XYZ file of C-alpha atoms in Angstrom:
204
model
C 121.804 86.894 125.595
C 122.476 89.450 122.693
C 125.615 88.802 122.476
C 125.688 85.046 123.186
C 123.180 85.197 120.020
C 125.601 86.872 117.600
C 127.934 83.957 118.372
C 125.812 81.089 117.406
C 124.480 83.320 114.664
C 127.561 81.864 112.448
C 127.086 77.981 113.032
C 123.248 78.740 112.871
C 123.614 80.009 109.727
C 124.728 76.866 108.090
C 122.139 74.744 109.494
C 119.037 76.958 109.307
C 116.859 76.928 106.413
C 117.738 79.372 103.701
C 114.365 80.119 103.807
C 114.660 82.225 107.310
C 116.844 84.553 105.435
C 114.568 85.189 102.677
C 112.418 88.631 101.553
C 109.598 88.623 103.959
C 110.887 85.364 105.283
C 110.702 84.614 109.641
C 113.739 86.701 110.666
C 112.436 89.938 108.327
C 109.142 89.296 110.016
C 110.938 89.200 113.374
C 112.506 92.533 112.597
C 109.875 94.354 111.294
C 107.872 93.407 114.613
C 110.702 94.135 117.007
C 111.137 97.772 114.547
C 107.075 98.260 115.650
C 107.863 97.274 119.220
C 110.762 100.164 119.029
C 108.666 102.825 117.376
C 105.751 102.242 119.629
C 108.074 102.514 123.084
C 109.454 105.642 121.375
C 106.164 107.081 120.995
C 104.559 106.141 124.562
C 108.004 107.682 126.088
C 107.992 110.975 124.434
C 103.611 111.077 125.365
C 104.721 110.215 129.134
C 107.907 111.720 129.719
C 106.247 115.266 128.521
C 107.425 118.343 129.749
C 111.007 116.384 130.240
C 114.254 117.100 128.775
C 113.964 113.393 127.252
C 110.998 113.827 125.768
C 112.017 115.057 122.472
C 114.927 112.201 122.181
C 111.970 109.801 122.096
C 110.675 111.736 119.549
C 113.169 111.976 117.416
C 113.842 108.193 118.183
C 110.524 107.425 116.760
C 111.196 108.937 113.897
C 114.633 106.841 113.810
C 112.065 103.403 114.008
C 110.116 104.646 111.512
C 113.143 105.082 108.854
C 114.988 101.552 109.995
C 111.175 99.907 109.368
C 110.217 101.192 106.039
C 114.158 100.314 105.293
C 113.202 96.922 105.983
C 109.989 96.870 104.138
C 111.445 98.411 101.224
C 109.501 101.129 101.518
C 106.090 99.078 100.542
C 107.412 96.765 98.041
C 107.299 94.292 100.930
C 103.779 93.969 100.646
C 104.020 93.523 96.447
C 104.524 90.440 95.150
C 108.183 89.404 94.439
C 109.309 90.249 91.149
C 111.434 86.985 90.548
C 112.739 84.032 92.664
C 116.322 82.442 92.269
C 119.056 81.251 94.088
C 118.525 83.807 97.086
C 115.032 83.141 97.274
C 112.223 85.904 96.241
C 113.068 88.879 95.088
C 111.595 92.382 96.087
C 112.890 95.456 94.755
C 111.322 99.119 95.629
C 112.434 100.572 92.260
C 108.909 99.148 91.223
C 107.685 102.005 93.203
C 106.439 104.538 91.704
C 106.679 106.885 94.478
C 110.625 105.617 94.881
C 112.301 108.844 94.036
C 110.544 110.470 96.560
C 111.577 108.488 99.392
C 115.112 109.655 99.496
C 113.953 113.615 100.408
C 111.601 112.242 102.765
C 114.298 110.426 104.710
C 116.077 113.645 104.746
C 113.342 115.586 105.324
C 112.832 113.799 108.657
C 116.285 114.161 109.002
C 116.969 117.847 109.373
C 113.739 117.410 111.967
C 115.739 115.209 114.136
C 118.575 117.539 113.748
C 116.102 120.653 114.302
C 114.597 118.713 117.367
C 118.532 118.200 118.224
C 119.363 121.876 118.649
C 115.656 123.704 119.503
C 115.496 121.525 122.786
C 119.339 121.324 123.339
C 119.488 117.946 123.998
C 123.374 117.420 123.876
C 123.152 119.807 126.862
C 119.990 119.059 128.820
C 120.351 115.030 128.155
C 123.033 113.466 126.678
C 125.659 115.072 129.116
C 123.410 114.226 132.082
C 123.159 110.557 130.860
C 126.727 110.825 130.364
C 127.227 112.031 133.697
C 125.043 109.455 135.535
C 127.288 106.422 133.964
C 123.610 105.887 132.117
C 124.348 105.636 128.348
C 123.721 101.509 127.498
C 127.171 101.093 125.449
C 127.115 97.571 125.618
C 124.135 97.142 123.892
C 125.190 100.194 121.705
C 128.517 98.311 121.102
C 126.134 94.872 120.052
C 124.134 96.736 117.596
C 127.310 98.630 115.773
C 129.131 94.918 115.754
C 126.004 93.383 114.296
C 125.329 96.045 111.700
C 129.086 95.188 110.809
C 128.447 91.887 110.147
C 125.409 92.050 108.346
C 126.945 94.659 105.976
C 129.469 92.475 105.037
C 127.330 89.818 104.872
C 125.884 91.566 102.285
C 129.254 92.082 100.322
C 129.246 95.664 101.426
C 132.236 95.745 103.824
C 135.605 94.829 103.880
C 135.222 90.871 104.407
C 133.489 88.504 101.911
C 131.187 86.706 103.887
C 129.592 84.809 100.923
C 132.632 83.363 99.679
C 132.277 81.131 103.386
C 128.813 80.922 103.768
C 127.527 80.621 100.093
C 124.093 81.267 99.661
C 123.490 80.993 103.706
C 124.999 84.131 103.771
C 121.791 85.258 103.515
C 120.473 83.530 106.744
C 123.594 85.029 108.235
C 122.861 88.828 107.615
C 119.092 88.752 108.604
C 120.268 86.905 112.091
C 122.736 89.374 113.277
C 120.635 92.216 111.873
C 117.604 90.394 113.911
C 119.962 90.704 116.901
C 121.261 94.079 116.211
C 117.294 95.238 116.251
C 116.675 93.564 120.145
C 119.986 95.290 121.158
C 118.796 98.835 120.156
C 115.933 98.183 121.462
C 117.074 97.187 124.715
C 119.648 100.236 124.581
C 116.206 102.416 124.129
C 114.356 100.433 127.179
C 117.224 101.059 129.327
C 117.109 104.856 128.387
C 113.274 104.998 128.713
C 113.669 103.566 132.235
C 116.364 105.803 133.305
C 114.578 109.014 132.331
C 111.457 108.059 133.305
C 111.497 110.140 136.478
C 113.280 113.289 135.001
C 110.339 115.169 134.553
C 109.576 115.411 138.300
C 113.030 116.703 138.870
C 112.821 120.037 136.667
């Protein structure tokens, strides 16, 4: 369905209103759920998986959610009324923040956890080779949300094909589709996971 959705992502985004693509608009409200829906999962797998090898990959995925959903939010601007309007809709900007500068060392704060995390509970050993192993890592839906993030970065005019010089200002519409998409694939990567480690912690 994922990838089926990616497809008709391109003709959709010519028909759609621009409006879907905006700041806050239906499909950043549709991410910003499904970015909840991940986090939560995350959290209820490391609580119930306890004492398992996989526990601490849900926690560090957690933290991963958390990071991709304040991304989206722009770190609480989201929630600020937009600063202008033009021809891309509202605009929202988190340099208004005043506690901006400080989200950078935060991100890599949590960052050198996950990495910490990483090597205190082994996981490349204990988890990662085992899903390797049991033929259990979800690489198509891995390979869905890589090709999506592709698309939406150069939809945004950050990659190495410009999008907007096809799509106008639907390009818009365009990025916050695929990235819609790319946020159901890693979450079903994640579900697949959860469900595959689920019993791990009888086994050890």
């Amino acid at each position: 369905m994922i990838l089926v959705g990616l497809m008709v992502s391109f003709p959709l985004a010519f028909s759609l209103p621009q409006s879907t693509g905006w700041e806050n608009g239906l499909f950043e409200n549709i991410q910003a759920v499904t970015l909840v829906l991940g986090l939560v999962s995350a959290l209820v797998a490391g609580r119930r998986q306890a004492g398992s090898p996989a526990a601490a990959l849900w926690w560090i995925a957690a933290l991963f959610w958390l990071v991709f959903l304040g991304r989206e939010l722009a770190w609480g601007a989201a929630f600020l009324p937009s600063e202008e309007s033009g021809k891309w809709g509202p605009v929202i900007s988190s340099q208004a923040l005043w506690y901006r500068p400080v989200v950078k060392w935060v991100v890599a704060g949590l960052l050198v956890l996950c990495c910490y995390w990483f090597v205190r509970h082994a996981l490349w050993r204990q988890v990662l080779v085992r899903l390797v192993r049991d033929r259990a890592i979800p690489v198509f839906s891995l390979l869905l949300f890589i090709a999506a993030m592709v698309i939406s970065t150069n939809a945004e005019g950050h990659g190495f094909i410009t999008l907007q010089n096809w799509f106008g200002t639907q390009v818009i519409v365009l990025e916050e589709l695929v990235e819609t998409w790319a946020y159901f694939a890693l979450w079903l990567a994640q579900w697949t996971l959860i469900r595959h480690t689920r019993g791990w912690h009888r086994q050890f």
